mmCIF file of C-alpha atoms and ligand atoms in Angstrom:
data_model
loop_
_atom_site.group_PDB
_atom_site.id
_atom_site.type_symbol
_atom_site.label_atom_id
_atom_site.label_comp_id
_atom_site.label_asym_id
_atom_site.label_seq_id
_atom_site.Cartn_x
_atom_site.Cartn_y
_atom_site.Cartn_z
ATOM 1 C CA MET B 850 0.067 -0.057 -0.114
ATOM 2 C CA ARG B 851 1.596 3.573 -0.900
ATOM 3 C CA ILE B 852 -0.067 6.460 1.359
ATOM 4 C CA LEU B 853 0.828 9.736 0.525
ATOM 5 C CA ALA B 854 0.523 12.374 3.434
ATOM 6 C CA LEU B 855 0.359 15.731 4.072
ATOM 7 C CA GLU B 856 1.501 18.108 7.279
ATOM 8 C CA SER B 857 0.785 21.580 7.389
ATOM 9 C CA SER B 858 -0.036 22.105 11.599
ATOM 10 C CA CYS B 859 2.337 24.666 12.247
ATOM 11 C CA ASP B 860 5.037 26.193 9.892
ATOM 12 C CA GLU B 861 6.409 23.306 7.938
ATOM 13 C CA THR B 862 4.801 22.307 4.670
ATOM 14 C CA ALA B 863 5.736 18.702 4.138
ATOM 15 C CA CYS B 864 4.569 15.555 1.902
ATOM 16 C CA ALA B 865 5.873 11.892 2.290
ATOM 17 C CA ILE B 866 5.111 8.998 0.353
ATOM 18 C CA LEU B 867 5.383 5.508 1.947
ATOM 19 C CA GLU B 868 5.016 2.058 0.669
ATOM 20 C CA ASN B 869 3.798 0.094 3.764
ATOM 21 C CA ALA B 870 6.217 1.360 6.540
ATOM 22 C CA SER B 871 9.380 2.340 4.480
ATOM 23 C CA LEU B 872 9.476 6.076 3.312
ATOM 24 C CA LEU B 873 9.997 6.731 -0.245
ATOM 25 C CA SER B 874 10.110 10.210 -0.179
ATOM 26 C CA ASN B 875 10.150 13.096 2.465
ATOM 27 C CA VAL B 876 9.894 16.796 1.662
ATOM 28 C CA VAL B 877 9.610 19.566 4.331
ATOM 29 C CA VAL B 878 9.506 23.097 3.481
ATOM 30 C CA SER B 879 10.013 25.105 6.767
ATOM 31 C CA GLN B 880 8.987 28.630 7.490
ATOM 32 C CA ILE B 881 11.729 29.411 9.769
ATOM 33 C CA ASP B 882 13.621 31.612 7.790
ATOM 34 C CA ILE B 883 10.169 33.797 7.702
ATOM 35 C CA PHE B 884 9.684 33.965 11.144
ATOM 36 C CA LYS B 885 13.395 34.324 12.569
ATOM 37 C CA ALA B 886 12.859 38.195 11.394
ATOM 38 C CA TYR B 887 9.556 38.016 14.033
ATOM 39 C CA GLY B 888 10.620 36.010 16.675
ATOM 40 C CA GLY B 889 7.922 33.674 16.576
ATOM 41 C CA VAL B 890 5.347 32.352 13.836
ATOM 42 C CA ILE B 891 2.545 34.674 12.473
ATOM 43 C CA PRO B 892 -0.496 32.436 11.929
ATOM 44 C CA GLU B 893 -1.903 34.435 8.912
ATOM 45 C CA VAL B 894 1.749 34.463 7.367
ATOM 46 C CA ALA B 895 2.229 30.784 8.015
ATOM 47 C CA ALA B 896 -1.037 29.895 6.208
ATOM 48 C CA ARG B 897 -0.294 32.112 3.254
ATOM 49 C CA SER B 898 3.227 30.295 3.309
ATOM 50 C CA HIS B 899 1.946 26.734 2.992
ATOM 51 C CA LEU B 900 -0.876 27.864 0.284
ATOM 52 C CA GLU B 901 2.357 28.634 -1.775
ATOM 53 C CA ALA B 902 4.087 25.745 -0.917
ATOM 54 C CA ILE B 903 2.006 22.938 -0.672
ATOM 55 C CA LEU B 904 1.496 21.868 -4.632
ATOM 56 C CA PRO B 905 5.550 22.277 -5.427
ATOM 57 C CA VAL B 906 6.003 20.048 -2.242
ATOM 58 C CA ILE B 907 3.673 17.356 -3.562
ATOM 59 C CA ASP B 908 5.082 17.294 -6.892
ATOM 60 C CA GLN B 909 8.655 16.964 -5.291
ATOM 61 C CA ALA B 910 7.534 14.207 -2.967
ATOM 62 C CA PHE B 911 6.305 12.386 -6.244
ATOM 63 C CA GLN B 912 9.601 13.411 -8.202
ATOM 64 C CA ASP B 913 11.859 12.101 -5.472
ATOM 65 C CA GLY B 914 9.564 8.841 -5.220
ATOM 66 C CA ASN B 915 10.361 8.098 -8.733
ATOM 67 C CA LEU B 916 6.643 8.177 -9.267
ATOM 68 C CA LEU B 917 6.006 10.244 -12.403
ATOM 69 C CA LYS B 918 4.520 9.084 -15.577
ATOM 70 C CA ASN B 919 5.050 11.233 -18.553
ATOM 71 C CA GLY B 920 6.515 13.769 -16.533
ATOM 72 C CA GLN B 921 3.427 14.016 -14.504
ATOM 73 C CA ASN B 922 2.501 12.838 -10.761
ATOM 74 C CA ASP B 923 1.312 9.384 -11.128
ATOM 75 C CA TRP B 924 -1.871 8.934 -9.114
ATOM 76 C CA SER B 925 -2.578 5.426 -10.089
ATOM 77 C CA LYS B 926 0.625 4.510 -7.936
ATOM 78 C CA ILE B 927 -1.031 6.277 -4.673
ATOM 79 C CA ASP B 928 -3.409 3.948 -2.822
ATOM 80 C CA ALA B 929 -4.491 6.624 0.192
ATOM 81 C CA ILE B 930 -4.219 10.250 1.343
ATOM 82 C CA ALA B 931 -3.366 10.924 4.818
ATOM 83 C CA VAL B 932 -3.375 14.748 6.331
ATOM 84 C CA THR B 933 -2.905 16.270 9.917
ATOM 85 C CA HIS B 934 -6.452 17.589 10.867
ATOM 86 C CA THR B 935 -5.818 18.410 14.505
ATOM 87 C CA PRO B 936 -4.131 20.043 16.710
ATOM 88 C CA GLY B 937 -2.701 23.261 15.071
ATOM 89 C CA LEU B 938 -3.184 26.550 13.863
ATOM 90 C CA LEU B 939 -6.400 27.212 12.053
ATOM 91 C CA GLY B 940 -5.506 28.461 8.604
ATOM 92 C CA SER B 941 -2.456 26.181 8.572
ATOM 93 C CA LEU B 942 -4.673 23.214 8.772
ATOM 94 C CA LEU B 943 -7.081 24.120 6.483
ATOM 95 C CA VAL B 944 -4.181 24.451 3.746
ATOM 96 C CA GLY B 945 -3.769 20.713 4.577
ATOM 97 C CA THR B 946 -7.243 19.443 4.939
ATOM 98 C CA LEU B 947 -8.658 21.338 2.122
ATOM 99 C CA THR B 948 -5.434 20.096 -0.362
ATOM 100 C CA ALA B 949 -5.868 16.630 1.150
ATOM 101 C CA ARG B 950 -9.787 16.655 0.556
ATOM 102 C CA THR B 951 -9.698 18.014 -2.933
ATOM 103 C CA LEU B 952 -7.208 15.284 -4.078
ATOM 104 C CA ALA B 953 -9.016 12.500 -2.410
ATOM 105 C CA ILE B 954 -12.258 13.377 -4.539
ATOM 106 C CA LEU B 955 -10.241 13.941 -7.699
ATOM 107 C CA HIS B 956 -8.424 11.195 -7.552
ATOM 108 C CA LYS B 957 -10.757 8.743 -6.040
ATOM 109 C CA LYS B 958 -8.745 7.850 -2.943
ATOM 110 C CA PRO B 959 -9.502 7.061 0.515
ATOM 111 C CA LEU B 960 -8.771 9.920 2.932
ATOM 112 C CA TYR B 961 -7.105 9.566 6.535
ATOM 113 C CA ALA B 962 -7.447 12.261 8.960
ATOM 114 C CA VAL B 963 -4.464 11.934 11.457
ATOM 115 C CA HIS B 964 -4.159 13.447 14.638
ATOM 116 C CA HIS B 965 -0.637 15.377 15.306
ATOM 117 C CA LEU B 966 0.297 14.080 18.413
ATOM 118 C CA LYS B 967 -0.255 10.073 17.230
ATOM 119 C CA SER B 968 2.019 11.498 14.155
ATOM 120 C CA HIS B 969 4.742 12.433 16.647
ATOM 121 C CA ILE B 970 4.556 9.153 18.396
ATOM 122 C CA PHE B 971 4.416 7.035 15.476
ATOM 123 C CA SER B 972 7.427 8.975 14.225
ATOM 124 C CA ASN B 973 9.416 6.230 16.256
ATOM 125 C CA TRP B 974 7.972 3.413 13.995
ATOM 126 C CA LEU B 975 9.823 4.850 11.315
ATOM 127 C CA THR B 976 13.027 3.561 12.435
ATOM 128 C CA ALA B 977 12.109 0.879 15.319
ATOM 129 C CA SER B 978 9.142 -1.431 16.463
ATOM 130 C CA PRO B 979 8.766 -0.461 20.369
ATOM 131 C CA SER B 980 6.397 -2.911 21.926
ATOM 132 C CA TYR B 981 3.405 -2.131 24.301
ATOM 133 C CA PRO B 982 2.483 -1.314 27.033
ATOM 134 C CA LEU B 983 4.383 1.764 26.585
ATOM 135 C CA LEU B 984 4.673 5.303 27.773
ATOM 136 C CA ALA B 985 5.004 8.057 25.327
ATOM 137 C CA LEU B 986 6.497 11.371 26.536
ATOM 138 C CA VAL B 987 4.789 13.955 24.182
ATOM 139 C CA ILE B 988 6.921 17.257 24.043
ATOM 140 C CA SER B 989 6.487 20.044 21.535
ATOM 141 C CA GLY B 990 5.702 23.576 20.722
ATOM 142 C CA GLY B 991 2.008 23.211 22.432
ATOM 143 C CA HIS B 992 2.044 19.882 24.057
ATOM 144 C CA THR B 993 3.535 18.229 27.074
ATOM 145 C CA GLN B 994 1.925 15.082 27.821
ATOM 146 C CA ILE B 995 2.793 11.629 29.171
ATOM 147 C CA ILE B 996 0.203 9.233 27.262
ATOM 148 C CA ARG B 997 -0.161 5.166 28.062
ATOM 149 C CA MET B 998 -0.629 3.010 24.992
ATOM 150 C CA THR B 999 -1.557 -0.569 25.094
ATOM 151 C CA SER B 1000 -2.007 -1.114 21.477
ATOM 152 C CA ASP B 1001 -1.586 1.109 18.037
ATOM 153 C CA THR B 1002 -5.469 2.621 19.250
ATOM 154 C CA ASP B 1003 -5.401 2.734 22.789
ATOM 155 C CA PHE B 1004 -4.323 5.838 24.193
ATOM 156 C CA GLU B 1005 -4.751 7.252 27.818
ATOM 157 C CA ILE B 1006 -3.710 10.551 28.695
ATOM 158 C CA ILE B 1007 -2.399 10.093 31.880
ATOM 159 C CA GLY B 1008 -0.085 13.335 32.482
ATOM 160 C CA THR B 1009 -0.666 16.625 30.728
ATOM 161 C CA THR B 1010 0.967 20.441 31.164
ATOM 162 C CA LEU B 1011 -1.601 22.704 33.356
ATOM 163 C CA ASP B 1012 -0.202 25.697 31.642
ATOM 164 C CA ASP B 1013 2.524 26.122 29.183
ATOM 165 C CA ALA B 1014 4.008 23.567 26.634
ATOM 166 C CA VAL B 1015 7.638 22.665 27.462
ATOM 167 C CA GLY B 1016 8.716 23.589 23.857
ATOM 168 C CA GLU B 1017 7.025 27.132 24.560
ATOM 169 C CA CYS B 1018 9.101 27.426 27.763
ATOM 170 C CA PHE B 1019 12.343 26.872 25.876
ATOM 171 C CA ASP B 1020 10.948 29.412 23.211
ATOM 172 C CA LYS B 1021 10.085 31.841 25.946
ATOM 173 C CA VAL B 1022 13.399 31.793 27.582
ATOM 174 C CA ALA B 1023 15.395 31.857 24.341
ATOM 175 C CA LYS B 1024 13.565 35.217 23.795
ATOM 176 C CA ILE B 1025 14.708 36.353 27.516
ATOM 177 C CA LEU B 1026 18.142 35.201 26.894
ATOM 178 C CA GLY B 1027 17.902 37.293 23.464
ATOM 179 C CA LEU B 1028 18.792 33.677 21.492
ATOM 180 C CA PRO B 1029 17.322 33.519 17.906
ATOM 181 C CA TYR B 1030 13.998 31.578 16.800
ATOM 182 C CA PRO B 1031 13.144 28.829 17.231
ATOM 183 C CA GLY B 1032 14.142 28.735 21.068
ATOM 184 C CA GLY B 1033 14.644 25.224 21.318
ATOM 185 C CA PRO B 1034 17.817 24.442 18.994
ATOM 186 C CA SER B 1035 19.073 27.784 19.973
ATOM 187 C CA ILE B 1036 18.969 26.883 23.880
ATOM 188 C CA ALA B 1037 20.358 23.345 23.425
ATOM 189 C CA LYS B 1038 23.288 24.783 21.303
ATOM 190 C CA ALA B 1039 24.069 27.597 23.859
ATOM 191 C CA ALA B 1040 23.838 25.084 26.895
ATOM 192 C CA LYS B 1041 26.681 23.104 24.998
ATOM 193 C CA SER B 1042 29.066 25.830 26.416
ATOM 194 C CA GLY B 1043 27.609 26.745 29.835
ATOM 195 C CA ASN B 1044 27.498 25.306 33.233
ATOM 196 C CA PRO B 1045 24.019 23.592 34.509
ATOM 197 C CA GLU B 1046 24.498 24.233 37.845
ATOM 198 C CA LYS B 1047 25.093 27.915 37.713
ATOM 199 C CA TYR B 1048 21.665 29.024 38.392
ATOM 200 C CA PRO B 1049 19.523 26.595 40.663
ATOM 201 C CA LEU B 1050 15.953 26.725 39.423
ATOM 202 C CA PRO B 1051 12.820 25.652 40.772
ATOM 203 C CA ILE B 1052 11.035 22.391 39.925
ATOM 204 C CA PRO B 1053 7.261 22.367 40.544
ATOM 205 C CA LYS B 1054 5.898 20.416 43.130
ATOM 206 C CA ILE B 1055 2.750 18.905 41.646
ATOM 207 C CA LYS B 1056 1.889 15.449 43.086
ATOM 208 C CA ASP B 1057 0.194 13.752 40.326
ATOM 209 C CA LEU B 1058 1.650 13.304 36.594
ATOM 210 C CA ASN B 1059 1.009 17.036 35.465
ATOM 211 C CA PHE B 1060 3.473 19.229 34.411
ATOM 212 C CA SER B 1061 3.522 23.108 35.003
ATOM 213 C CA PHE B 1062 6.182 24.807 33.112
ATOM 214 C CA SER B 1063 4.924 28.487 33.460
ATOM 215 C CA GLY B 1064 6.623 29.179 36.754
ATOM 216 C CA LEU B 1065 9.919 27.849 35.360
ATOM 217 C CA LYS B 1066 9.869 30.547 32.723
ATOM 218 C CA THR B 1067 9.088 33.200 35.306
ATOM 219 C CA ALA B 1068 12.120 31.804 37.457
ATOM 220 C CA VAL B 1069 14.514 32.348 34.884
ATOM 221 C CA LEU B 1070 13.147 35.814 34.189
ATOM 222 C CA ARG B 1071 13.627 36.710 37.717
ATOM 223 C CA ALA B 1072 17.180 35.113 37.927
ATOM 224 C CA VAL B 1073 18.329 37.152 35.068
ATOM 225 C CA GLN B 1074 17.040 40.237 36.553
ATOM 226 C CA LYS B 1075 18.779 39.420 39.813
ATOM 227 C CA GLU B 1076 21.897 38.614 37.992
ATOM 228 C CA VAL B 1077 22.072 41.795 36.133
ATOM 229 C CA ASP B 1078 20.927 43.720 39.133
ATOM 230 C CA VAL B 1079 17.235 45.324 37.888
ATOM 231 C CA PRO B 1080 14.170 45.650 39.202
ATOM 232 C CA ILE B 1081 11.278 43.090 38.238
ATOM 233 C CA SER B 1082 9.533 46.046 36.184
ATOM 234 C CA PHE B 1083 12.762 46.320 33.837
ATOM 235 C CA PRO B 1084 11.581 45.482 30.362
ATOM 236 C CA SER B 1085 12.097 41.994 29.392
ATOM 237 C CA HIS B 1086 13.294 42.211 25.938
ATOM 238 C CA GLU B 1087 15.928 44.679 26.891
ATOM 239 C CA LEU B 1088 17.652 42.078 29.715
ATOM 240 C CA LYS B 1089 19.764 40.672 26.718
ATOM 241 C CA ASN B 1090 21.653 43.669 26.086
ATOM 242 C CA LEU B 1091 22.981 43.325 29.754
ATOM 243 C CA LEU B 1092 23.864 39.716 29.754
ATOM 244 C CA THR B 1093 27.633 38.246 29.118
ATOM 245 C CA PRO B 1094 27.684 35.590 26.460
ATOM 246 C CA GLU B 1095 28.873 33.094 29.245
ATOM 247 C CA GLN B 1096 25.655 34.425 31.503
ATOM 248 C CA ILE B 1097 23.977 33.454 28.557
ATOM 249 C CA ASN B 1098 25.247 30.171 27.990
ATOM 250 C CA ASP B 1099 25.129 29.530 31.940
ATOM 251 C CA PHE B 1100 20.941 30.379 31.919
ATOM 252 C CA ALA B 1101 20.481 28.485 28.877
ATOM 253 C CA ALA B 1102 22.213 25.184 30.500
ATOM 254 C CA SER B 1103 20.928 25.724 33.805
ATOM 255 C CA PHE B 1104 17.368 26.102 32.279
ATOM 256 C CA GLN B 1105 17.522 23.043 30.076
ATOM 257 C CA ASN B 1106 18.828 20.961 33.082
ATOM 258 C CA THR B 1107 15.792 21.536 35.040
ATOM 259 C CA ALA B 1108 13.216 21.509 32.179
ATOM 260 C CA CYS B 1109 14.820 17.903 31.351
ATOM 261 C CA LYS B 1110 14.509 17.096 35.000
ATOM 262 C CA ILE B 1111 10.957 18.129 35.584
ATOM 263 C CA LEU B 1112 9.959 15.956 32.275
ATOM 264 C CA LEU B 1113 12.163 12.622 33.586
ATOM 265 C CA GLN B 1114 11.202 12.703 37.159
ATOM 266 C CA LYS B 1115 7.190 12.778 35.857
ATOM 267 C CA LEU B 1116 8.143 9.967 33.572
ATOM 268 C CA LYS B 1117 10.331 7.920 36.190
ATOM 269 C CA LYS B 1118 7.016 8.570 38.383
ATOM 270 C CA ALA B 1119 4.852 7.090 35.497
ATOM 271 C CA GLN B 1120 6.898 4.354 35.022
ATOM 272 C CA LYS B 1121 6.565 3.384 39.064
ATOM 273 C CA ILE B 1122 2.727 3.411 38.468
ATOM 274 C CA TYR B 1123 3.052 1.338 35.325
ATOM 275 C CA PRO B 1124 5.444 -1.114 36.176
ATOM 276 C CA ASP B 1125 4.319 -3.496 33.080
ATOM 277 C CA THR B 1126 5.785 -0.624 30.636
ATOM 278 C CA ALA B 1127 7.992 -2.059 28.083
ATOM 279 C CA SER B 1128 9.043 0.841 26.218
ATOM 280 C CA ILE B 1129 9.213 4.676 26.684
ATOM 281 C CA VAL B 1130 9.028 6.575 23.295
ATOM 282 C CA PHE B 1131 10.123 10.240 23.187
ATOM 283 C CA ALA B 1132 7.824 12.392 20.847
ATOM 284 C CA GLY B 1133 7.868 15.783 19.219
ATOM 285 C CA GLY B 1134 10.345 18.585 18.728
ATOM 286 C CA VAL B 1135 11.604 18.967 22.004
ATOM 287 C CA SER B 1136 12.858 15.281 21.761
ATOM 288 C CA ALA B 1137 15.500 16.422 19.318
ATOM 289 C CA ASN B 1138 17.223 17.698 22.608
ATOM 290 C CA SER B 1139 20.563 15.710 23.057
ATOM 291 C CA ALA B 1140 20.869 16.657 26.863
ATOM 292 C CA LEU B 1141 17.279 15.260 27.176
ATOM 293 C CA ARG B 1142 18.581 11.958 25.364
ATOM 294 C CA SER B 1143 21.463 11.242 27.383
ATOM 295 C CA LEU B 1144 19.739 12.253 30.502
ATOM 296 C CA ALA B 1145 16.959 9.744 30.066
ATOM 297 C CA GLN B 1146 19.325 7.053 29.360
ATOM 298 C CA LYS B 1147 20.941 7.420 32.589
ATOM 299 C CA THR B 1148 17.439 8.046 34.318
ATOM 300 C CA PHE B 1149 16.230 4.575 33.171
ATOM 301 C CA GLU B 1150 19.189 2.420 32.590
ATOM 302 C CA LYS B 1151 18.989 1.341 36.437
ATOM 303 C CA SER B 1152 15.358 1.166 36.614
ATOM 304 C CA PRO B 1153 13.824 -2.204 37.869
ATOM 305 C CA ASN B 1154 12.312 -3.448 34.759
ATOM 306 C CA SER B 1155 14.369 -1.296 32.406
ATOM 307 C CA PRO B 1156 11.974 -0.402 29.517
ATOM 308 C CA LYS B 1157 13.946 0.363 26.129
ATOM 309 C CA LEU B 1158 13.782 3.731 25.491
ATOM 310 C CA TYR B 1159 13.068 5.326 21.934
ATOM 311 C CA PHE B 1160 13.951 8.558 20.214
ATOM 312 C CA PRO B 1161 12.800 9.423 16.893
ATOM 313 C CA ASP B 1162 15.299 10.045 14.349
ATOM 314 C CA LEU B 1163 16.540 13.572 14.577
ATOM 315 C CA LYS B 1164 14.916 14.256 10.905
ATOM 316 C CA PHE B 1165 11.437 12.997 12.107
ATOM 317 C CA ALA B 1166 11.288 14.800 15.699
ATOM 318 C CA GLY B 1167 10.010 18.015 14.474
ATOM 319 C CA ASP B 1168 6.864 18.362 12.169
ATOM 320 C CA ASN B 1169 6.970 16.451 9.149
ATOM 321 C CA ALA B 1170 4.907 14.065 6.807
ATOM 322 C CA ALA B 1171 6.361 10.711 7.017
ATOM 323 C CA MET B 1172 5.207 10.470 10.781
ATOM 324 C CA VAL B 1173 1.740 10.953 9.442
ATOM 325 C CA GLY B 1174 1.887 8.399 6.593
ATOM 326 C CA ILE B 1175 3.184 5.465 9.426
ATOM 327 C CA ALA B 1176 0.740 6.811 11.903
ATOM 328 C CA ALA B 1177 -2.083 6.404 9.340
ATOM 329 C CA TYR B 1178 -0.501 3.135 8.083
ATOM 330 C CA HIS B 1179 -0.690 1.484 11.393
ATOM 331 C CA GLU B 1180 -4.182 2.891 11.823
ATOM 332 C CA ILE B 1181 -5.410 1.085 8.801
ATOM 333 C CA LEU B 1182 -3.908 -1.838 9.865
ATOM 334 C CA SER B 1183 -6.165 -1.820 12.957
ATOM 335 C CA GLY B 1184 -8.813 -1.411 10.985
ATOM 336 C CA ARG B 1185 -9.648 2.067 10.765
ATOM 337 C CA GLN B 1186 -12.303 3.231 8.096
ATOM 338 C CA PRO B 1187 -11.517 6.539 5.942
ATOM 339 C CA THR B 1188 -12.554 9.706 6.518
ATOM 340 C CA ASP B 1189 -15.490 11.275 4.259
ATOM 341 C CA PRO B 1190 -13.555 13.889 2.573
ATOM 342 C CA TYR B 1191 -16.734 15.921 2.267
ATOM 343 C CA SER B 1192 -17.282 16.126 5.751
ATOM 344 C CA LEU B 1193 -13.303 16.177 7.152
ATOM 345 C CA ASN B 1194 -13.495 18.475 10.116
ATOM 346 C CA ILE B 1195 -10.440 19.952 11.408
ATOM 347 C CA LEU B 1196 -12.222 20.943 14.633
ATOM 348 C CA PRO B 1197 -13.110 17.686 16.317
ATOM 349 C CA ARG B 1198 -11.952 16.735 19.656
ATOM 350 C CA SER B 1199 -8.384 18.186 19.533
ATOM 351 C CA GLU B 1200 -7.001 15.417 22.720
ATOM 352 C CA ILE B 1201 -5.717 12.406 21.407
ATOM 353 C CA SER B 1202 -8.031 9.451 22.017
HETATM 354 O O1 LIG E 2073 6.854 19.044 17.113
HETATM 355 P P1 LIG E 2073 7.301 20.324 17.009
HETATM 356 O O2 LIG E 2073 8.076 20.384 16.167
HETATM 357 O O3 LIG E 2073 5.977 21.363 16.757
HETATM 358 C C1 LIG E 2073 5.014 21.122 17.330
HETATM 359 O O4 LIG E 2073 4.002 20.312 17.150
HETATM 360 O O5 LIG E 2073 4.782 22.276 18.129
HETATM 361 O O6 LIG E 2073 7.830 21.418 18.091
HETATM 362 C C2 LIG E 2073 8.456 22.555 18.006
HETATM 363 C C3 LIG E 2073 9.301 22.801 19.208
HETATM 364 C C4 LIG E 2073 9.467 24.261 19.580
HETATM 365 O O7 LIG E 2073 9.144 24.647 20.766
HETATM 366 C C5 LIG E 2073 10.884 24.052 19.606
HETATM 367 O O8 LIG E 2073 11.845 24.867 19.950
HETATM 368 C C6 LIG E 2073 11.048 22.826 20.073
HETATM 369 O O9 LIG E 2073 10.140 21.944 19.796
HETATM 370 N N1 LIG E 2073 12.741 22.030 19.934
HETATM 371 C C7 LIG E 2073 13.630 21.884 20.788
HETATM 372 C C8 LIG E 2073 14.654 21.262 20.031
HETATM 373 N N2 LIG E 2073 14.045 21.537 18.715
HETATM 374 C C9 LIG E 2073 13.301 21.714 18.520
HETATM 375 N N3 LIG E 2073 13.339 22.224 21.836
HETATM 376 C C10 LIG E 2073 14.630 21.680 22.740
HETATM 377 N N4 LIG E 2073 15.605 21.321 22.285
HETATM 378 C C11 LIG E 2073 15.834 20.815 20.670
HETATM 379 N N5 LIG E 2073 16.705 20.529 20.210
HETATM 380 ZN ZN1 LIG E 2074 4.644 19.096 15.748
#
């Protein structure tokens, strides 16, 4: 079975073609260069950029997969279309879903609407086969969740953030430190030259498996203000001018270390509650973080039942369409029926279920 998958939930326009679980092509056009100048995504600009990019990206995916006939995209070689339908930016999702449903109607292909967080989780199946039951730590720009899965189709959210997502926190702390957008990779780079113990930051005391990251962001802000000796009313966007490169690196390292500890302490707690956990899979943009990857290995290597850890290949950690295709493939294998292209809705429940 060949699946053509589309992803446009935020600021990447992507198309991938899979033959069963193997990838024939994987095209990602990122809008990062546009949004660097603004320090963040502007939804209307993102939607318009998706509109410009989506058809060329699809053409490129056919070309890269050697699926052309007389120089045209050979739709007879495609068996199904998959698309991200939620959650994400409204205008961005609309471009992907309208394109997918139009192509499904035009070329008479079954259409599968895929949840973005399921795609992030299944990005791990592009390179491995984690066994169940598992815990998935979904850490992206919009979500921070621990999800227990007992099969390809059984998802239970056992922990979630009560406020900011961890990726959002990386992005906001990067702004305070004057590091370029997107904040996650910038913090990770600066942290490599910093001392993670230099600035002690608080770990929230939440008893259950939920997270909170807004306090950590404020704690960094207050620590920076204290370090450069300005009052709390001092404009946060001017703080970066008062910091030395060494202080920036130390704040980046201290913040990253604390954020990783918060994530892994909760994950460890979840693993104790569910001792039958066979695998732990990391998913979403923040799972690209190398400090998190090595701290995770250390955290779980000595645990009693030692679950096997999985991280997505770096090219599948951020938003891409290969993960949408593999998620759809697993859903189809589990008997999932196609979505009616005339009634594909981008706003059903946005929680994974
Ligand atoms: O999954 P993703 O690409 O998009 C969403 O679905 O949100 O995640 C984007 C988030 C951003 O907040 C970005 O700063 C963060 O992932 N991120 C990282 C790293 N690479 C991307 N955070 C920490 N370390 C990284 N290396
Ligand atoms: Zn994502």
